[in-house]
XYZ file of C-alpha atoms in Angstrom:
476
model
C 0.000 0.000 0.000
C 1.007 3.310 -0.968
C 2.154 5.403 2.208
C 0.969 8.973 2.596
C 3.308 11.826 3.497
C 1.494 15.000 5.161
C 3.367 18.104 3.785
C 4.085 20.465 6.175
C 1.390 23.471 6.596
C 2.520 25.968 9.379
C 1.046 28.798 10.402
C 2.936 32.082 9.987
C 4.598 33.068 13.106
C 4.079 37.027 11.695
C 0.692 36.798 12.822
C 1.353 36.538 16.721
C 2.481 40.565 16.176
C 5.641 39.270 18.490
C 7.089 42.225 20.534
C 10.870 42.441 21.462
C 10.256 43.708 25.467
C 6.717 43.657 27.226
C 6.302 44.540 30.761
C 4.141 44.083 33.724
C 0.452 45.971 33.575
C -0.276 47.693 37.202
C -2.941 50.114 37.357
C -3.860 49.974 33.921
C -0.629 50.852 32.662
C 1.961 48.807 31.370
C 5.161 49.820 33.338
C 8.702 48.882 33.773
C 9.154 46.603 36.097
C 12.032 46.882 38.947
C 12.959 43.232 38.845
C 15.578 41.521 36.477
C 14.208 40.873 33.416
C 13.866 37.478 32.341
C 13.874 36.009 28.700
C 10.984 33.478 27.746
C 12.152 30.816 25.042
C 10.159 29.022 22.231
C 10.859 25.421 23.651
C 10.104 24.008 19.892
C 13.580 26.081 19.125
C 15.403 26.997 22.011
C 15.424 30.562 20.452
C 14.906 33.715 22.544
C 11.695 35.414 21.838
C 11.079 38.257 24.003
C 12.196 40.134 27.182
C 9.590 40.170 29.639
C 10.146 43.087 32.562
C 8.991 41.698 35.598
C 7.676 42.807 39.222
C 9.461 43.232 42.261
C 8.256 43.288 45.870
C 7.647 46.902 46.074
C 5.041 46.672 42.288
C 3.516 44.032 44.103
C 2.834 46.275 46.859
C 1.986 49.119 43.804
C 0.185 46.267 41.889
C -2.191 45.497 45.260
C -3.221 49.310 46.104
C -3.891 49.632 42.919
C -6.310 46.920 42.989
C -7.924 47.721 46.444
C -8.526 51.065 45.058
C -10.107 50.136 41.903
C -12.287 47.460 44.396
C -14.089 50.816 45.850
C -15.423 51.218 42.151
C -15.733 47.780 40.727
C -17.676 46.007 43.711
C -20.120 49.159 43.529
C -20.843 48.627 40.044
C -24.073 47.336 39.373
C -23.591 43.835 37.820
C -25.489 44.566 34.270
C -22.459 47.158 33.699
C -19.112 44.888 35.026
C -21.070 42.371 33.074
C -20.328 44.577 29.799
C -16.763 45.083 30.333
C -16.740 40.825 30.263
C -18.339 40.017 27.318
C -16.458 43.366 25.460
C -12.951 40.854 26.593
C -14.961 37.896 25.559
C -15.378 39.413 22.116
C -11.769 40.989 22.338
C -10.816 37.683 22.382
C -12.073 36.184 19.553
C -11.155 38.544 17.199
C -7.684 38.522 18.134
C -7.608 34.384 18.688
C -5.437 33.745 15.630
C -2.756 36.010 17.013
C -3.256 34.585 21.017
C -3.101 30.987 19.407
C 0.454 31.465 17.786
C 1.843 33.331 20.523
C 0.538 30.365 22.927
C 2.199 28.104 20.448
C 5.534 29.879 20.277
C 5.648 30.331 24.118
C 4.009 27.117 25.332
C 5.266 24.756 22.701
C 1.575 23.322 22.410
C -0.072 22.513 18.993
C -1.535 25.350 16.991
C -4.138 23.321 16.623
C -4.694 22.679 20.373
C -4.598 26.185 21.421
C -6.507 27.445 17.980
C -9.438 24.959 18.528
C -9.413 24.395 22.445
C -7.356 27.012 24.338
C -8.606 30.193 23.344
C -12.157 29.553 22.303
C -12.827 28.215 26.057
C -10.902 30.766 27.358
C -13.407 33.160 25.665
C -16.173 30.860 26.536
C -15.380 31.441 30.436
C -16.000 35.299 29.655
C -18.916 35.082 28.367
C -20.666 32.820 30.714
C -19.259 34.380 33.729
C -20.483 37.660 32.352
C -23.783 36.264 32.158
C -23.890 35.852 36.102
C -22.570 39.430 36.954
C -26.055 40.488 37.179
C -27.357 37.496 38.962
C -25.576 37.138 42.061
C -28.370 37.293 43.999
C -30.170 33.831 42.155
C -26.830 31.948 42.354
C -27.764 30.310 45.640
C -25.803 32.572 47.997
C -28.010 34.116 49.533
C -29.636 37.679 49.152
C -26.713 40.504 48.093
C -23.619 38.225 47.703
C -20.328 40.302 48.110
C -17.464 39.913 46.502
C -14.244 38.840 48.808
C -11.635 42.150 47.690
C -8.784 41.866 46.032
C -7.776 37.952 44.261
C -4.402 37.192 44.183
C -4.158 34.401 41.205
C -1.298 32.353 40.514
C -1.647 30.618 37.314
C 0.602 27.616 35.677
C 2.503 27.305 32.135
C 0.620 24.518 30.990
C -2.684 26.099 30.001
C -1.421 30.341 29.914
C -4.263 32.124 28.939
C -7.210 29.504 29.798
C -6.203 29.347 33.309
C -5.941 32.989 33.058
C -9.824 33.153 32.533
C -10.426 30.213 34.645
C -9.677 32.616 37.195
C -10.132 36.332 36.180
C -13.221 36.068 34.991
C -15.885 34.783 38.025
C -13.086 37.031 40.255
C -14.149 39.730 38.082
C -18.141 39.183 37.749
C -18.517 38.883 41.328
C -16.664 42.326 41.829
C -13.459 41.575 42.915
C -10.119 43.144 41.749
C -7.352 41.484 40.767
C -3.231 40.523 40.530
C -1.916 37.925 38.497
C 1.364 36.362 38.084
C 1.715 34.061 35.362
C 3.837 31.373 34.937
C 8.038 32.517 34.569
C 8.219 30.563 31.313
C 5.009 31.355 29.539
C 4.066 35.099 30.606
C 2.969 36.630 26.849
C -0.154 35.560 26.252
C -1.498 36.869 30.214
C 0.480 40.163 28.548
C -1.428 40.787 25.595
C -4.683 39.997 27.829
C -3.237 42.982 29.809
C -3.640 45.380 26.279
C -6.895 43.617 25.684
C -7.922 45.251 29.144
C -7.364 48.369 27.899
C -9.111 48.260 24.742
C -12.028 47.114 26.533
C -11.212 50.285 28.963
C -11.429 48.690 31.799
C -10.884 50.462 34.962
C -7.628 51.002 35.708
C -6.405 48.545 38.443
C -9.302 46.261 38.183
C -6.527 43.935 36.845
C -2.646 43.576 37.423
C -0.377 41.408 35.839
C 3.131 40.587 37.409
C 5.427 38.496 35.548
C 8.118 37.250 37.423
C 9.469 33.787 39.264
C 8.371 32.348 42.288
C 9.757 34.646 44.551
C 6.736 37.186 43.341
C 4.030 34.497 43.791
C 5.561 34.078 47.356
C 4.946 38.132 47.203
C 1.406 38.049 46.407
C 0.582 34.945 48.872
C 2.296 36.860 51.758
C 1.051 40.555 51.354
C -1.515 41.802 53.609
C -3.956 43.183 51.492
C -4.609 40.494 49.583
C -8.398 38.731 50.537
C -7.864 35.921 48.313
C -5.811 33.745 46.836
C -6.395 31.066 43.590
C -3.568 29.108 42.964
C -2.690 26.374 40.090
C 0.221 24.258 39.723
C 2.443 21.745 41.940
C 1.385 19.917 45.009
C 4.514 21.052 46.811
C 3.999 24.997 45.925
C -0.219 24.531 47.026
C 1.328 22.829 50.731
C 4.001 25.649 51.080
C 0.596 28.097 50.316
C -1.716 26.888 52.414
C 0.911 27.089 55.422
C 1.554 30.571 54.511
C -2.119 31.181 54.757
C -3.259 29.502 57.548
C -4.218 31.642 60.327
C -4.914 34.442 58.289
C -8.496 35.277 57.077
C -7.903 34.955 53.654
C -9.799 32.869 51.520
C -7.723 29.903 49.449
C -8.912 27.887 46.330
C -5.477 25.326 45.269
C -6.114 23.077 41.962
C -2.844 20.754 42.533
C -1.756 18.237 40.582
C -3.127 14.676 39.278
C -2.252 10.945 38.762
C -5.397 10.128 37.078
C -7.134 6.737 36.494
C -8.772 5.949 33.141
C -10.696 2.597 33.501
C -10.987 0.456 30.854
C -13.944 -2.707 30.956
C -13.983 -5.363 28.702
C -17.301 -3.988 27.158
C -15.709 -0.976 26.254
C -16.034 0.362 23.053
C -12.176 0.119 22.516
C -12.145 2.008 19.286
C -13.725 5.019 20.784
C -11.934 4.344 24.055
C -8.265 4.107 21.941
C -9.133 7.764 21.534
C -9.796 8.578 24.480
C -6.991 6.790 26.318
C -4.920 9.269 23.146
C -6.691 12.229 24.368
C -6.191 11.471 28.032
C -2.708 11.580 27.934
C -1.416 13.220 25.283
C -2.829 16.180 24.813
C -0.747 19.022 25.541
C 2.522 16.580 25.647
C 0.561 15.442 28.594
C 1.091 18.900 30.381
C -2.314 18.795 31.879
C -3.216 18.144 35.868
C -5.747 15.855 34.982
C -4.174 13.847 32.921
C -5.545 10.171 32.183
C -1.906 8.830 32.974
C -2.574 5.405 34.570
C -4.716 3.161 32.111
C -6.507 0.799 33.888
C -7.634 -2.221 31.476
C -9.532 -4.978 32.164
C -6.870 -8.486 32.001
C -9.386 -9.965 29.408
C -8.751 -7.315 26.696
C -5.392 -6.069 27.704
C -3.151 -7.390 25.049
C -5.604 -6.216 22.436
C -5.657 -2.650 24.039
C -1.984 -3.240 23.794
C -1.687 -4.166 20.280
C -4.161 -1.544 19.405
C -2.609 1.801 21.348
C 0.717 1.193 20.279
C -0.822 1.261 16.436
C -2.686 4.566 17.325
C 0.403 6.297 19.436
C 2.880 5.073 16.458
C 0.615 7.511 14.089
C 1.145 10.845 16.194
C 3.079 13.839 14.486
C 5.892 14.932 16.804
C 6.979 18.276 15.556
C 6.765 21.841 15.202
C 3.936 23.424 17.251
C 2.840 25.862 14.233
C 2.524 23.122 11.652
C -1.388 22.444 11.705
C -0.734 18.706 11.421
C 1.262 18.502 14.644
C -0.598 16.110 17.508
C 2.580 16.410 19.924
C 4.543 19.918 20.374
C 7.239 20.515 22.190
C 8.047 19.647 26.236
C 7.846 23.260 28.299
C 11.292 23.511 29.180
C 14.222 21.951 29.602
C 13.351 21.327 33.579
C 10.635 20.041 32.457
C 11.923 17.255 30.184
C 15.002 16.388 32.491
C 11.928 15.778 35.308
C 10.165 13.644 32.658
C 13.609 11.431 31.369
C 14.182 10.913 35.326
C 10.676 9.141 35.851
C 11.038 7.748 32.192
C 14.476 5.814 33.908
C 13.026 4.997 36.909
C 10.001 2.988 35.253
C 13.181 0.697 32.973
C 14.872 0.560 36.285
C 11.702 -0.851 37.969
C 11.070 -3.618 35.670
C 8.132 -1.902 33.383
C 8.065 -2.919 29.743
C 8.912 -0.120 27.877
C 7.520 1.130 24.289
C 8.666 4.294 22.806
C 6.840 5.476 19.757
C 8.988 4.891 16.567
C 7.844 8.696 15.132
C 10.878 10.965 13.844
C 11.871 13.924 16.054
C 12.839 17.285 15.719
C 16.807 17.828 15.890
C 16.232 21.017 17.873
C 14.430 22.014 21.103
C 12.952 20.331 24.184
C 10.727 16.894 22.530
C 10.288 13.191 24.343
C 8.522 11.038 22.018
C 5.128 9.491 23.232
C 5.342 6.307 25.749
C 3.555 3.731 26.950
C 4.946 1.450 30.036
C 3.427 -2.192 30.163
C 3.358 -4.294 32.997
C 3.659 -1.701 35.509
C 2.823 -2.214 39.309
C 1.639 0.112 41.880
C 4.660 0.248 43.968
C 6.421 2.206 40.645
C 7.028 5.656 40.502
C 5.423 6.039 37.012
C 2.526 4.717 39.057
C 2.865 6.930 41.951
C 4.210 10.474 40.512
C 2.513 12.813 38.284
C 4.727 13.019 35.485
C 3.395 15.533 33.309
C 4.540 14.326 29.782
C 3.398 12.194 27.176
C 4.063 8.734 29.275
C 1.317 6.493 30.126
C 1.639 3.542 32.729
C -0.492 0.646 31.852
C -1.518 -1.534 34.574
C -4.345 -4.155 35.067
C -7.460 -5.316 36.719
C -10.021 -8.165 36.857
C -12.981 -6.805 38.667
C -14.883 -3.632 39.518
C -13.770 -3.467 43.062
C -10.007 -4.381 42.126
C -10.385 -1.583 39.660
C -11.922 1.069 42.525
C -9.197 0.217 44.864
C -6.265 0.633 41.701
C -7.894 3.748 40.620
C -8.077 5.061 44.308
C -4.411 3.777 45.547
C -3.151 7.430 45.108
C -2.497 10.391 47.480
C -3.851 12.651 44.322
C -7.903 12.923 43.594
C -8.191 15.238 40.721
C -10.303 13.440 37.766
C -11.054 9.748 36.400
C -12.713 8.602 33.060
C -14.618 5.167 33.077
C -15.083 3.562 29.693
C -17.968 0.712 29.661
C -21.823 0.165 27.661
C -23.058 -0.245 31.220
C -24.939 2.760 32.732
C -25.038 1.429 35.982
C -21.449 0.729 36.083
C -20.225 4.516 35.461
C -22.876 5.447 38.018
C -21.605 3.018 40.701
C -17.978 3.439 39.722
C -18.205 7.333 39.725
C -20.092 7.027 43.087
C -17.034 4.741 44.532
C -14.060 6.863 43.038
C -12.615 9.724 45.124
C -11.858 12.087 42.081
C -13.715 15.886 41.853
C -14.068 14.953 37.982
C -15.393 11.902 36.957
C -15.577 11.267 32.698
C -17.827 8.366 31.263
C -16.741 7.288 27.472
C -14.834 10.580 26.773
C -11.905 12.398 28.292
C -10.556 16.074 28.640
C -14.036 17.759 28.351
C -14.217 21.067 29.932
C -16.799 23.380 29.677
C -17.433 26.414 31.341
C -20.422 25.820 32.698
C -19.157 22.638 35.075
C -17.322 22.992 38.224
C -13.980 21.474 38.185
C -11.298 20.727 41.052
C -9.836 17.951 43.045
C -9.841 16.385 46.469
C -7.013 15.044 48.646
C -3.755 16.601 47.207
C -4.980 17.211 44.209
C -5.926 20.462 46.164
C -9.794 22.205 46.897
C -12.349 24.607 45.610
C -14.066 24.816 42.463
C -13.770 26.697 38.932
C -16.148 26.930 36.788
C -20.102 26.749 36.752
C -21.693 28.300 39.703
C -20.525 26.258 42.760
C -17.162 28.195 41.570
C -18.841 31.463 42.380
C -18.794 31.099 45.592
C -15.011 31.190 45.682
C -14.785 34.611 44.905
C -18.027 35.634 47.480
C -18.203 36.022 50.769
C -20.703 33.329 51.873
């Protein structure tokens, strides 16, 4: 049979309107920042591809009076108006999606056609329905005259930039709260250019704040006094060293944390559909996601089939530039992040776990780890245990629903699960026995904005999204 070649078909870099310096955005303003400036990479490359100014201690304390001012205004605002300054970003963001899904691409290393088709239309999405509730506050369940907690500190991770970015601005800001951001130190452009599309909505100056910087100004924002709130996500160990920080003070704290996921696999499964899935679950985003579908739980019965079957569907993944439309795996964040990833990787040979790297051709240049799947792993393992955040998947097995409860639930981490079987009453009974804030049934990776989502255990606490994650941002 003849073997088809996809020719390449990237999208033009030109149209991310790339800037040499950007800064951090305090009271409206972008500003330079009195920290050392830090240069973000395109991990696809390893090329510079922008200075970024970034806070110090002393903007933070600028970025936070700023914000506490602006509360005065934006809390008193009746919700019909803050609820047009939302859907004016929502739409702000759409038109200008091509250029925020190339400059995700360049800075994340995700595929364009991940953050073209998922990234920044639900980021929009979030806008729009939490605009929608600005004026309704008092039907959300709350209580009569909800108010809004003050000013949101919001610490948000490099996997998903801009989306967590509206996971978290946007309820903060149609319940009437202010806010300051940091975002991530090696993806901070895309929470930039949300800064400018502040302004062109003309919104009030220090409503929102962004702070680029390293950890030491997300330790800034988590310690100051006038912060009321604080939304974190990212690592387990940064949400524990939080929540000591906080405790004892009266500030609120939501933590989304990360994930060792469980997607269950019965012998009644449709496998085709669940193939995808499993594909989805753990690959998407190079497998950068908290809530990733990382151990595959397959009934013993159909196991070698699943097997023979995954390893066909992994071997046809594109590893390769993140602008080239065809692309299903971009490139690994950074170079930490890979070195973390080829540490686990060596631990799960070390361990005894069959090994099976996909055969797919690599890029010569910039951070990459081809996808992998580990057979015959164990629980005891660390590929079982530790969230690795990359495109590995640890395959182990089960033989009945309860041995497949207790698998799925042998894990300090609670943050999703997906269940894959015809049987109706089997997703209901297994999603009633698993101890994960997310719970999928014949699908994987759906978000919408309308659904809460969060974790239990140490995959952290608090909602986003729908309107149980309201009440975050209220005080109730």
């Amino acid at each position: 049979m003849p073997v088809f070649e996809y020719a390449p078909a990237p999208e033009s870099r030109a149209i991310a309107n790339l800037k040499d310096r950007y800064k951090p955005f305090i009271n409206g303003e972008f500003v330079d920042g009195s920290g050392e400036p830090l240069k973000t990479i395109n991990p696809a490359t390893e090329e510079v591809l922008a200075e970024v100014g970034t806070a110090s201690k002393s903007d933070v304390d600028t970025a936070v009076k700023a914000a506490r001012k602006a509360f005065s205004t934006w809390s008193r605002m009746p919700g019909t108006e803050r609820a047009k300054y939302l859907f004016r970003i929502a739409r702000l963001i759409q038109e200008r999606s091509r250029e925020l899904a190339v400059l995700e691409s360049l800075d994340n290393g995700k595929p364009i056609k991940e953050s073209r088709d998922s990234d920044i239309p639900t980021a929009a999405a979030h806008f729009f329905y939490h605009a929608g509730w600005a004026d309704k506050l008092d039907y959300a369940g709350y209580g009569p005259n909800p108010k809004p907690l003050g000013v949101a500190g919001q610490i948000i991770p490099w996997n998903f930039p801009l989306l967590m970015l509206a996971w978290k601005i946007a309820p903060a800001l149609a319940t009437g709260n202010t806010v300051v951001l940091k975002p991530a130190e090696t993806t901070p452009l895309t929470a930039l250019v949300f800064a400018d599309i502040c302004r062109q909505a003309e919104l009030p100056p220090g409503v929102v704040n962004i702070l680029p910087g390293a950890g030491d100004i997300g330790a800034s924002i988590v310690e100051h006094p006038g912060i009321d709130k604080i939304a974190f996500t990212g690592s387990t160990e940064v949400g524990k060293a939080i929540q000591r920080e906080v405790a004892g003070t009266p500030k609120k704290l939501t933590l989304e944390l990360g994930g060792k996921a469980a997607n269950i696999v019965f012998e009644d499964a449709p496998l085709d559909q669940a193939i995808e899935g499993i594909v989805n679950g753990i690959f998407f985003n190079q497998g950068h996601v908290c809530c990733a579908g990382s151990r595959l739980l397959v009934q013993e019965s159909i196991a070698e089939e699943v097997l023979e079957k995954l390893r066909y569907r992994v071997s046809t993944l594109r590893v390769g530039d993140p602008l080239d439309k065809n692309t299903d795996v971009g490139a690994i964040n950074s170079a930490e992040q890979l070195a973390k990833i080829r540490g686990l990787v060596e631990s799960g040979d070390a361990e005894g776990a069959q090994r099976w790297t996909s055969p797919c051709p690599m890029p010569d240049r910039g951070f990459f780890f081809a996808p992998t799947v580990f057979a015959n792993v164990h629980q005891s393992m660390r590929i079982a245990r530790e969230e690795i955040f990359g495109p590995v998947l640890s395959v182990l097995t089960f033989r009945t629903p309860d041995e497949a409860v207790a698998k799925a639930n042998n894990t300090p981490y609670g943050l999703s699960a997906g269940i894959w079987t015809e049987k109706g009453s089997r997703i209901l009974w297994m999603a009633n026995q698993l101890r994960a804030g997310v719970v999928w049934a014949n699908t994987f990776n759906r978000f919408d904005p309308t659904a809460p989502f969060g974790g239990y255990q140490e995959s952290g606490f608090g909602r986003e999204g729908g309107r149980t994650g309201l009440e975050a941002y209220l005080n109730v």
